[in-house]
């Protein structure tokens, strides 16, 4: 079925014009509810995911000695970034009241991105189901046995497949190969060479596409359907992925308690999450709103060339509209966010949960990359910098939102969480390439 024509869409949904023009926009979700709800997903599933991850902790410390210190927990820290806040305020000539905190998922162990939550979780859960169904494992066992050769041989019969812009493939490839699975990663044209090379080195099969993410996913899904021994990790629809991401919210609550960060009526929480197809930010947002309720205000960040979730939510069309439908090319340096069509499952769940979405230009991502390096020596990949613009967008274009929700007077007591979604595994040469781009395209050096 051919979608509606561009001019029809722009007529019916006038705000799409700004997106079609690649303007940076802040879109407010008027379906937001204090007490958000969905019948598509439940916190029970998040609790189960957390339990599953706990069962795997003994295996994980054996398979990845870097996890010994955290006792097998794959988690990242939170960190105040006052220097970056100051640098952004200066660059954009405004004040951001409240505390500026980085959620360091760029430094998550094993695969260095937010995908180390959902992606790794789904591989583990699949492994557990297979092992239990075969009678080789019970949930009372010490899962360290999964690191033995017997289990490696057992998992070798099975294949895990996935379509990815890079980081999801990396997480699933590293985890899947460690357990012994065959892994096939269908990589979109945006995927960086080093991610493909690293996967091949780990023994995964990488299939490259000239086309974008949606095509890579579709091909992967189709091939996997023909192989009964193959499990396809479906980034567009998977509840397991979503559950794995959502666990982050429970852990964040504990981190807040330990560091005396209060979230209540007088202390609002703002969270800015870079968004591709939606699973990562969606899972985190779901968990945070379930836990912190109406005091949490969540915004998704997308590149101006790939605002698929913004469009899906704005129009209510979800996966029935793509960025190409309004003439955008889905080409961005934020490779992890280069997705032209959003997940319908995530979009539907998010309807009453998120406060809104905003878009960022690539040049702003590089400006932020430069500021973060120069002020705190912090390196994040371009995708992850989309979160940095949340507080700026909110202060510049979000007055209406702040007034409507009675937040203006509370902003000095606010906490802004910028969710850093990836970067610690980016090789040195690539970092230097990015830094060279900061000079060429960053705003500061226009
Ligand atoms: C995948 C990814 C995202 C977004 O996650 P989605 O589940 O695709 O929405 C954000 N940042 C980085 C670095 C990523 O790799």
Tab-separated table of C-alpha atoms and ligand atoms in Angstrom:
chain	number	residue	atom	x	y	z
A	1	UNK	CA	0.000	0.000	0.000
A	2	UNK	CA	1.357	3.370	-0.984
A	3	UNK	CA	1.347	5.823	1.875
A	4	UNK	CA	-0.269	9.196	1.660
A	5	UNK	CA	1.391	11.751	-0.555
A	6	UNK	CA	3.754	14.229	1.007
A	7	UNK	CA	1.540	17.276	0.499
A	8	UNK	CA	-1.439	15.468	1.994
A	9	UNK	CA	0.549	14.601	5.086
A	10	UNK	CA	1.871	18.139	5.465
A	11	UNK	CA	-1.657	19.529	5.115
A	12	UNK	CA	-3.151	17.164	7.611
A	13	UNK	CA	-0.339	17.570	10.161
A	14	UNK	CA	1.043	21.111	9.817
A	15	UNK	CA	3.899	20.600	12.260
A	16	UNK	CA	5.407	18.066	9.879
A	17	UNK	CA	6.416	21.081	7.782
A	18	UNK	CA	9.033	22.076	10.329
A	19	UNK	CA	10.417	18.543	10.327
A	20	UNK	CA	10.389	18.422	6.523
A	21	UNK	CA	12.426	21.671	6.574
A	22	UNK	CA	14.948	20.112	8.972
A	23	UNK	CA	14.258	22.822	11.546
A	24	UNK	CA	15.091	21.893	15.118
A	25	UNK	CA	11.774	21.443	16.897
A	26	UNK	CA	10.469	20.677	20.343
A	27	UNK	CA	7.216	18.770	20.066
A	28	UNK	CA	5.073	18.498	23.159
A	29	UNK	CA	3.016	15.357	23.630
A	30	UNK	CA	-0.488	16.468	24.561
A	31	UNK	CA	-1.473	12.879	25.345
A	32	UNK	CA	0.923	12.859	28.308
A	33	UNK	CA	-0.792	11.742	31.496
A	34	UNK	CA	0.218	12.086	35.116
A	35	UNK	CA	-0.534	8.472	35.620
A	36	UNK	CA	0.536	6.921	32.351
A	37	UNK	CA	-0.576	3.402	31.488
A	38	UNK	CA	-0.484	0.754	28.793
A	39	UNK	CA	-1.935	-2.688	28.316
A	40	UNK	CA	0.935	-3.718	26.052
A	41	UNK	CA	3.540	-4.180	28.755
A	42	UNK	CA	3.892	-4.486	32.516
A	43	UNK	CA	6.370	-3.868	35.320
A	44	UNK	CA	6.087	-7.548	36.111
A	45	UNK	CA	8.045	-8.241	32.932
A	46	UNK	CA	10.705	-5.801	34.091
A	47	UNK	CA	10.924	-7.568	37.438
A	48	UNK	CA	11.365	-10.891	35.646
A	49	UNK	CA	14.108	-9.431	33.485
A	50	UNK	CA	15.890	-8.193	36.574
A	51	UNK	CA	15.655	-11.661	38.151
A	52	UNK	CA	16.955	-13.314	34.990
A	53	UNK	CA	19.941	-10.970	34.926
A	54	UNK	CA	20.654	-11.845	38.550
A	55	UNK	CA	20.655	-15.560	37.733
A	56	UNK	CA	23.240	-14.884	35.022
A	57	UNK	CA	25.578	-12.880	37.258
A	58	UNK	CA	27.704	-15.916	38.155
A	59	UNK	CA	28.108	-16.794	34.478
A	60	UNK	CA	28.889	-13.202	33.524
A	61	UNK	CA	31.723	-12.851	36.019
A	62	UNK	CA	33.336	-15.974	34.548
A	63	UNK	CA	32.775	-14.994	30.912
A	64	UNK	CA	33.733	-11.315	31.411
A	65	UNK	CA	36.247	-10.813	34.233
A	66	UNK	CA	35.683	-7.044	33.907
A	67	UNK	CA	32.384	-7.743	35.694
A	68	UNK	CA	34.000	-9.244	38.801
A	69	UNK	CA	33.933	-5.969	40.657
A	70	UNK	CA	30.226	-5.384	40.011
A	71	UNK	CA	29.480	-9.054	40.844
A	72	UNK	CA	28.141	-9.701	37.384
A	73	UNK	CA	25.914	-6.650	37.159
A	74	UNK	CA	26.010	-4.825	33.819
A	75	UNK	CA	25.479	-1.262	35.003
A	76	UNK	CA	26.804	2.265	34.515
A	77	UNK	CA	27.370	5.122	36.904
A	78	UNK	CA	25.765	8.555	37.120
A	79	UNK	CA	28.052	11.536	37.153
A	80	UNK	CA	27.624	15.277	37.538
A	81	UNK	CA	28.904	17.245	34.550
A	82	UNK	CA	28.998	20.888	35.675
A	83	UNK	CA	31.699	21.901	33.195
A	84	UNK	CA	29.720	20.684	30.205
A	85	UNK	CA	26.669	22.469	31.537
A	86	UNK	CA	28.647	25.694	31.784
A	87	UNK	CA	30.097	25.249	28.300
A	88	UNK	CA	26.648	24.629	26.799
A	89	UNK	CA	25.187	27.647	28.606
A	90	UNK	CA	27.924	29.824	27.190
A	91	UNK	CA	27.666	28.391	23.683
A	92	UNK	CA	23.885	28.762	23.519
A	93	UNK	CA	23.701	31.915	25.601
A	94	UNK	CA	21.152	30.763	28.174
A	95	UNK	CA	20.953	29.498	31.728
A	96	UNK	CA	19.950	25.942	32.607
A	97	UNK	CA	18.649	25.872	36.174
A	98	UNK	CA	19.064	22.566	38.017
A	99	UNK	CA	21.617	19.816	38.298
A	100	UNK	CA	23.157	18.349	35.130
A	101	UNK	CA	23.834	14.622	35.336
A	102	UNK	CA	25.220	12.165	32.828
A	103	UNK	CA	23.969	8.580	32.802
A	104	UNK	CA	27.106	6.815	31.622
A	105	UNK	CA	25.735	4.054	29.386
A	106	UNK	CA	28.545	4.877	26.954
A	107	UNK	CA	30.723	3.096	29.517
A	108	UNK	CA	28.510	0.048	30.062
A	109	UNK	CA	30.696	-3.054	30.272
A	110	UNK	CA	30.924	-5.633	27.467
A	111	UNK	CA	29.748	-3.461	24.575
A	112	UNK	CA	29.964	0.231	25.504
A	113	UNK	CA	26.444	1.344	24.633
A	114	UNK	CA	22.848	1.288	25.874
A	115	UNK	CA	22.466	-1.914	23.792
A	116	UNK	CA	24.387	-3.730	26.522
A	117	UNK	CA	21.069	-3.592	28.391
A	118	UNK	CA	18.384	-4.837	26.003
A	119	UNK	CA	20.531	-6.669	23.484
A	120	UNK	CA	22.556	-8.671	25.957
A	121	UNK	CA	19.469	-9.413	28.026
A	122	UNK	CA	17.596	-10.930	25.107
A	123	UNK	CA	20.558	-13.166	24.210
A	124	UNK	CA	20.792	-14.377	27.810
A	125	UNK	CA	17.081	-14.998	28.074
A	126	UNK	CA	17.093	-16.962	24.828
A	127	UNK	CA	20.056	-19.031	26.020
A	128	UNK	CA	18.293	-19.729	29.287
A	129	UNK	CA	15.092	-20.870	27.569
A	130	UNK	CA	16.994	-23.227	25.265
A	131	UNK	CA	19.109	-24.651	28.078
A	132	UNK	CA	16.116	-25.205	30.339
A	133	UNK	CA	13.973	-26.729	27.567
A	134	UNK	CA	16.764	-29.197	26.802
A	135	UNK	CA	16.880	-30.320	30.429
A	136	UNK	CA	20.481	-29.161	30.794
A	137	UNK	CA	19.759	-26.334	33.229
A	138	UNK	CA	17.334	-25.382	35.984
A	139	UNK	CA	16.865	-21.908	37.411
A	140	UNK	CA	18.284	-23.106	40.728
A	141	UNK	CA	21.646	-24.001	39.126
A	142	UNK	CA	24.763	-21.914	39.309
A	143	UNK	CA	24.782	-20.419	35.816
A	144	UNK	CA	28.590	-20.432	35.704
A	145	UNK	CA	28.142	-23.872	34.089
A	146	UNK	CA	27.076	-22.039	30.939
A	147	UNK	CA	30.723	-21.148	30.400
A	148	UNK	CA	31.716	-24.812	30.052
A	149	UNK	CA	32.504	-26.502	26.752
A	150	UNK	CA	29.415	-28.699	26.970
A	151	UNK	CA	27.192	-25.665	26.793
A	152	UNK	CA	29.278	-24.026	24.069
A	153	UNK	CA	28.733	-27.147	21.976
A	154	UNK	CA	25.042	-27.133	22.793
A	155	UNK	CA	24.558	-23.483	21.737
A	156	UNK	CA	26.546	-24.027	18.544
A	157	UNK	CA	23.514	-25.741	17.043
A	158	UNK	CA	21.598	-22.491	17.226
A	159	UNK	CA	21.772	-19.177	15.436
A	160	UNK	CA	20.875	-15.695	16.601
A	161	UNK	CA	20.183	-13.072	13.936
A	162	UNK	CA	19.642	-9.337	14.175
A	163	UNK	CA	19.316	-6.224	11.993
A	164	UNK	CA	21.236	-3.210	13.248
A	165	UNK	CA	22.783	0.201	12.610
A	166	UNK	CA	25.811	-1.032	14.580
A	167	UNK	CA	25.585	-1.084	18.344
A	168	UNK	CA	22.800	-3.632	18.707
A	169	UNK	CA	24.698	-5.978	16.407
A	170	UNK	CA	27.821	-5.409	18.468
A	171	UNK	CA	26.114	-6.269	21.756
A	172	UNK	CA	24.374	-9.329	20.410
A	173	UNK	CA	27.433	-10.510	18.512
A	174	UNK	CA	29.749	-10.245	21.491
A	175	UNK	CA	27.332	-11.927	23.896
A	176	UNK	CA	26.062	-14.523	21.441
A	177	UNK	CA	29.549	-15.618	20.368
A	178	UNK	CA	30.725	-15.788	23.972
A	179	UNK	CA	27.974	-18.318	24.723
A	180	UNK	CA	28.776	-20.319	21.582
A	181	UNK	CA	25.911	-19.322	19.255
A	182	UNK	CA	26.229	-18.678	15.559
A	183	UNK	CA	25.486	-15.002	15.114
A	184	UNK	CA	24.378	-13.287	11.918
A	185	UNK	CA	24.240	-9.500	11.942
A	186	UNK	CA	22.473	-7.671	9.120
A	187	UNK	CA	24.109	-4.261	9.057
A	188	UNK	CA	22.580	-1.155	7.531
A	189	UNK	CA	24.679	1.141	5.347
A	190	UNK	CA	25.177	3.492	8.321
A	191	UNK	CA	27.113	0.946	10.362
A	192	UNK	CA	30.710	1.940	10.986
A	193	UNK	CA	33.515	-0.204	9.595
A	194	UNK	CA	35.135	-0.764	12.985
A	195	UNK	CA	31.936	-2.259	14.382
A	196	UNK	CA	31.742	-4.728	11.486
A	197	UNK	CA	35.439	-5.589	11.791
A	198	UNK	CA	35.172	-6.196	15.521
A	199	UNK	CA	32.183	-8.485	15.009
A	200	UNK	CA	33.967	-10.527	12.367
A	201	UNK	CA	36.945	-10.830	14.673
A	202	UNK	CA	34.616	-12.284	17.319
A	203	UNK	CA	33.398	-14.844	14.784
A	204	UNK	CA	30.034	-13.344	13.844
A	205	UNK	CA	28.796	-13.286	10.250
A	206	UNK	CA	28.216	-9.731	9.093
A	207	UNK	CA	25.963	-9.121	6.099
A	208	UNK	CA	26.181	-5.605	4.722
A	209	UNK	CA	23.402	-3.678	3.010
A	210	UNK	CA	23.492	-0.636	0.789
A	211	UNK	CA	20.144	0.292	2.247
A	212	UNK	CA	19.116	1.683	5.621
A	213	UNK	CA	18.142	0.079	8.883
A	214	UNK	CA	14.552	-0.908	8.034
A	215	UNK	CA	15.738	-2.955	5.055
A	216	UNK	CA	18.486	-4.670	7.079
A	217	UNK	CA	15.921	-5.629	9.721
A	218	UNK	CA	13.404	-6.857	7.169
A	219	UNK	CA	15.977	-9.027	5.371
A	220	UNK	CA	17.226	-10.429	8.657
A	221	UNK	CA	13.703	-11.257	9.756
A	222	UNK	CA	12.923	-12.985	6.481
A	223	UNK	CA	16.084	-15.110	6.473
A	224	UNK	CA	15.636	-16.094	10.085
A	225	UNK	CA	12.053	-17.220	9.450
A	226	UNK	CA	13.345	-19.933	7.160
A	227	UNK	CA	15.574	-21.473	9.823
A	228	UNK	CA	13.825	-23.117	12.787
A	229	UNK	CA	17.098	-23.131	14.709
A	230	UNK	CA	17.427	-19.375	14.337
A	231	UNK	CA	16.153	-16.758	16.782
A	232	UNK	CA	15.648	-13.301	15.320
A	233	UNK	CA	16.090	-10.421	17.735
A	234	UNK	CA	13.456	-8.044	16.488
A	235	UNK	CA	14.473	-4.494	17.317
A	236	UNK	CA	11.126	-3.196	16.036
A	237	UNK	CA	8.883	-5.436	18.132
A	238	UNK	CA	10.742	-7.277	20.867
A	239	UNK	CA	9.348	-7.112	24.390
A	240	UNK	CA	12.439	-8.843	25.730
A	241	UNK	CA	14.646	-6.050	24.468
A	242	UNK	CA	12.252	-3.517	25.940
A	243	UNK	CA	12.251	-5.274	29.312
A	244	UNK	CA	16.049	-5.381	29.368
A	245	UNK	CA	16.234	-1.639	28.777
A	246	UNK	CA	13.572	-0.915	31.381
A	247	UNK	CA	15.604	-2.565	34.151
A	248	UNK	CA	17.788	0.569	34.011
A	249	UNK	CA	15.049	2.530	35.760
A	250	UNK	CA	15.036	0.320	38.834
A	251	UNK	CA	18.780	0.589	39.093
A	252	UNK	CA	18.597	4.359	38.632
A	253	UNK	CA	16.267	4.602	41.603
A	254	UNK	CA	18.875	2.864	43.751
A	255	UNK	CA	21.585	5.190	42.441
A	256	UNK	CA	19.454	8.213	43.290
A	257	UNK	CA	18.950	6.931	46.821
A	258	UNK	CA	22.668	6.426	47.297
A	259	UNK	CA	23.550	9.878	46.005
A	260	UNK	CA	20.685	11.730	47.692
A	261	UNK	CA	18.967	12.812	44.527
A	262	UNK	CA	15.337	13.525	45.335
A	263	UNK	CA	12.523	13.227	42.834
A	264	UNK	CA	9.184	14.575	44.062
A	265	UNK	CA	6.741	17.403	43.527
A	266	UNK	CA	9.316	20.038	44.454
A	267	UNK	CA	12.194	18.264	42.654
A	268	UNK	CA	11.233	17.401	39.077
A	269	UNK	CA	13.273	14.960	37.025
A	270	UNK	CA	13.977	15.557	33.343
A	271	UNK	CA	15.431	12.774	31.209
A	272	UNK	CA	16.744	13.205	27.666
A	273	UNK	CA	17.110	10.039	25.608
A	274	UNK	CA	18.537	9.684	22.087
A	275	UNK	CA	16.049	7.701	20.000
A	276	UNK	CA	16.474	5.451	16.973
A	277	UNK	CA	13.751	2.851	16.456
A	278	UNK	CA	12.621	3.468	20.036
A	279	UNK	CA	13.317	0.331	22.057
A	280	UNK	CA	16.205	1.638	24.144
A	281	UNK	CA	14.778	5.026	25.088
A	282	UNK	CA	11.268	3.541	25.247
A	283	UNK	CA	12.191	0.871	27.760
A	284	UNK	CA	14.078	3.319	29.949
A	285	UNK	CA	11.259	5.886	29.742
A	286	UNK	CA	8.624	3.315	30.598
A	287	UNK	CA	10.506	2.162	33.681
A	288	UNK	CA	11.265	5.684	34.868
A	289	UNK	CA	7.672	6.855	34.564
A	290	UNK	CA	6.371	3.748	36.283
A	291	UNK	CA	8.753	4.379	39.171
A	292	UNK	CA	8.836	8.185	39.453
A	293	UNK	CA	5.357	8.861	38.090
A	294	UNK	CA	4.269	12.403	37.277
A	295	UNK	CA	7.501	13.921	38.591
A	296	UNK	CA	9.484	12.505	35.656
A	297	UNK	CA	9.467	14.387	32.361
A	298	UNK	CA	10.970	12.481	29.487
A	299	UNK	CA	12.028	13.752	26.083
A	300	UNK	CA	13.337	11.753	23.122
A	301	UNK	CA	16.034	13.233	20.900
A	302	UNK	CA	16.350	12.582	17.171
A	303	UNK	CA	18.473	13.922	14.292
A	304	UNK	CA	16.712	16.362	11.948
A	305	UNK	CA	17.167	13.841	9.116
A	306	UNK	CA	15.624	10.919	11.064
A	307	UNK	CA	12.790	12.113	13.312
A	308	UNK	CA	10.775	8.904	12.931
A	309	UNK	CA	9.484	8.656	16.507
A	310	UNK	CA	8.534	12.337	16.602
A	311	UNK	CA	6.560	11.848	13.384
A	312	UNK	CA	4.969	8.611	14.515
A	313	UNK	CA	3.750	10.106	17.779
A	314	UNK	CA	2.799	13.490	16.345
A	315	UNK	CA	0.567	11.921	13.696
A	316	UNK	CA	-0.452	8.801	15.611
A	317	UNK	CA	0.577	6.872	12.510
A	318	UNK	CA	3.565	5.185	14.225
A	319	UNK	CA	5.146	2.760	11.724
A	320	UNK	CA	2.764	3.794	8.957
A	321	UNK	CA	4.812	6.898	8.276
A	322	UNK	CA	8.514	7.164	7.452
A	323	UNK	CA	10.893	10.094	7.208
A	324	UNK	CA	11.130	9.501	3.446
A	325	UNK	CA	7.402	10.248	3.197
A	326	UNK	CA	8.132	13.896	3.973
A	327	UNK	CA	11.244	14.028	1.830
A	328	UNK	CA	13.948	13.441	4.448
A	329	UNK	CA	16.937	11.256	3.556
A	330	UNK	CA	17.657	9.595	6.928
A	331	UNK	CA	21.334	10.461	6.538
A	332	UNK	CA	23.049	11.485	9.755
A	333	UNK	CA	26.398	11.153	11.500
A	334	UNK	CA	24.423	9.887	14.480
A	335	UNK	CA	24.563	6.342	13.109
A	336	UNK	CA	22.735	4.812	16.089
A	337	UNK	CA	19.761	7.082	15.398
A	338	UNK	CA	19.616	6.638	11.613
A	339	UNK	CA	16.184	5.029	11.593
A	340	UNK	CA	13.474	6.141	9.175
A	341	UNK	CA	10.479	4.284	10.606
A	342	UNK	CA	9.765	3.951	14.319
A	343	UNK	CA	8.649	0.905	16.257
A	344	UNK	CA	4.877	0.779	16.450
A	345	UNK	CA	5.004	-1.217	19.657
A	346	UNK	CA	7.170	1.384	21.377
A	347	UNK	CA	5.245	4.335	19.934
A	348	UNK	CA	1.971	2.931	21.199
A	349	UNK	CA	3.354	2.231	24.664
A	350	UNK	CA	4.853	5.721	24.864
A	351	UNK	CA	1.625	7.582	24.023
A	352	UNK	CA	0.864	8.664	27.593
A	353	UNK	CA	4.389	8.272	29.021
A	354	UNK	CA	6.653	10.747	27.300
A	355	UNK	CA	6.516	14.517	27.516
A	356	UNK	CA	7.737	15.120	24.012
A	357	UNK	CA	10.450	14.844	21.401
A	358	UNK	CA	12.966	17.233	19.926
A	359	UNK	CA	15.311	17.228	16.966
A	360	UNK	CA	18.989	18.158	16.658
A	361	UNK	CA	21.243	19.049	13.765
A	362	UNK	CA	24.398	17.062	13.125
A	363	UNK	CA	26.491	20.200	13.470
A	364	UNK	CA	25.120	20.616	16.990
A	365	UNK	CA	26.137	17.050	17.820
A	366	UNK	CA	29.682	17.886	16.834
A	367	UNK	CA	29.617	21.178	18.716
A	368	UNK	CA	28.616	19.239	21.801
A	369	UNK	CA	31.250	16.562	21.096
A	370	UNK	CA	33.898	19.267	21.067
A	371	UNK	CA	32.595	20.987	24.196
A	372	UNK	CA	32.484	17.739	26.154
A	373	UNK	CA	36.013	16.765	25.122
A	374	UNK	CA	37.445	20.189	25.833
A	375	UNK	CA	35.682	20.760	29.146
A	376	UNK	CA	35.615	17.353	30.860
A	377	UNK	CA	37.686	15.187	28.511
A	378	UNK	CA	34.551	13.159	27.906
A	379	UNK	CA	34.169	11.277	24.635
A	380	UNK	CA	30.739	10.114	23.492
A	381	UNK	CA	29.754	9.015	19.995
A	382	UNK	CA	27.701	11.587	18.013
A	383	UNK	CA	24.386	9.770	18.631
A	384	UNK	CA	24.843	10.094	22.370
A	385	UNK	CA	25.240	13.864	22.126
A	386	UNK	CA	21.626	14.247	21.031
A	387	UNK	CA	20.711	14.069	24.729
A	388	UNK	CA	22.822	17.120	25.580
A	389	UNK	CA	20.403	19.384	23.722
A	390	UNK	CA	17.402	18.471	25.807
A	391	UNK	CA	17.917	21.100	28.504
A	392	UNK	CA	18.662	23.715	25.838
A	393	UNK	CA	15.535	22.888	23.881
A	394	UNK	CA	13.511	22.902	27.075
A	395	UNK	CA	14.763	26.328	28.179
A	396	UNK	CA	14.468	27.796	24.678
A	397	UNK	CA	11.196	26.313	23.426
A	398	UNK	CA	9.663	24.554	26.398
A	399	UNK	CA	8.275	27.506	28.402
A	400	UNK	CA	4.745	26.459	27.547
A	401	UNK	CA	5.397	22.961	28.864
A	402	UNK	CA	7.030	24.248	32.058
A	403	UNK	CA	4.174	26.653	32.785
A	404	UNK	CA	1.458	24.149	32.018
A	405	UNK	CA	2.936	21.641	34.445
A	406	UNK	CA	3.678	24.234	37.101
A	407	UNK	CA	7.426	23.654	36.839
A	408	UNK	CA	8.853	27.132	36.307
A	409	UNK	CA	9.418	27.847	40.004
A	410	UNK	CA	10.889	24.393	40.612
A	411	UNK	CA	13.630	24.399	38.018
A	412	UNK	CA	16.427	25.321	40.434
A	413	UNK	CA	15.666	22.028	42.228
A	414	UNK	CA	15.391	20.024	39.012
A	415	UNK	CA	17.635	17.150	37.946
A	416	UNK	CA	18.441	16.825	34.244
A	417	UNK	CA	19.638	13.381	33.195
A	418	UNK	CA	21.413	13.318	29.876
A	419	UNK	CA	21.454	9.679	28.833
A	420	UNK	CA	24.851	9.028	27.225
A	421	UNK	CA	24.034	6.066	25.007
A	422	UNK	CA	27.370	5.066	23.517
A	423	UNK	CA	31.029	5.698	22.883
A	424	UNK	CA	33.565	3.949	25.085
A	425	UNK	CA	34.430	1.331	22.448
A	426	UNK	CA	35.016	3.788	19.616
A	427	UNK	CA	38.651	3.286	18.491
A	428	UNK	CA	41.205	6.062	18.808
A	429	UNK	CA	41.481	6.761	15.033
A	430	UNK	CA	37.733	7.168	14.840
A	431	UNK	CA	37.715	9.562	17.781
A	432	UNK	CA	40.312	11.652	16.020
A	433	UNK	CA	38.208	11.688	12.879
A	434	UNK	CA	35.259	12.931	14.911
A	435	UNK	CA	37.381	15.610	16.553
A	436	UNK	CA	38.538	16.781	13.137
A	437	UNK	CA	34.884	17.115	12.198
A	438	UNK	CA	34.237	19.230	15.266
A	439	UNK	CA	36.487	21.835	13.706
A	440	UNK	CA	34.916	21.503	10.254
A	441	UNK	CA	31.208	21.343	11.038
A	442	UNK	CA	30.762	22.237	14.718
A	443	UNK	CA	28.859	25.457	15.383
A	444	UNK	CA	31.620	26.947	17.507
A	445	UNK	CA	33.947	27.103	14.559
A	446	UNK	CA	31.573	28.203	11.858
B	1	LIG	C1	20.664	2.275	19.409
B	1	LIG	C2	21.132	3.538	19.948
B	1	LIG	C3	20.250	4.515	20.405
B	1	LIG	C4	18.748	4.415	20.321
B	1	LIG	O1	18.173	3.202	20.647
B	1	LIG	P1	16.898	2.682	19.844
B	1	LIG	O2	16.482	1.466	20.551
B	1	LIG	O3	17.357	2.387	18.438
B	1	LIG	O4	15.897	3.765	19.833
B	1	LIG	C5	20.793	5.669	20.927
B	1	LIG	N1	22.122	5.864	20.995
B	1	LIG	C6	23.001	4.945	20.561
B	1	LIG	C7	24.460	5.226	20.676
B	1	LIG	C8	22.539	3.754	20.039
B	1	LIG	O5	23.408	2.852	19.601
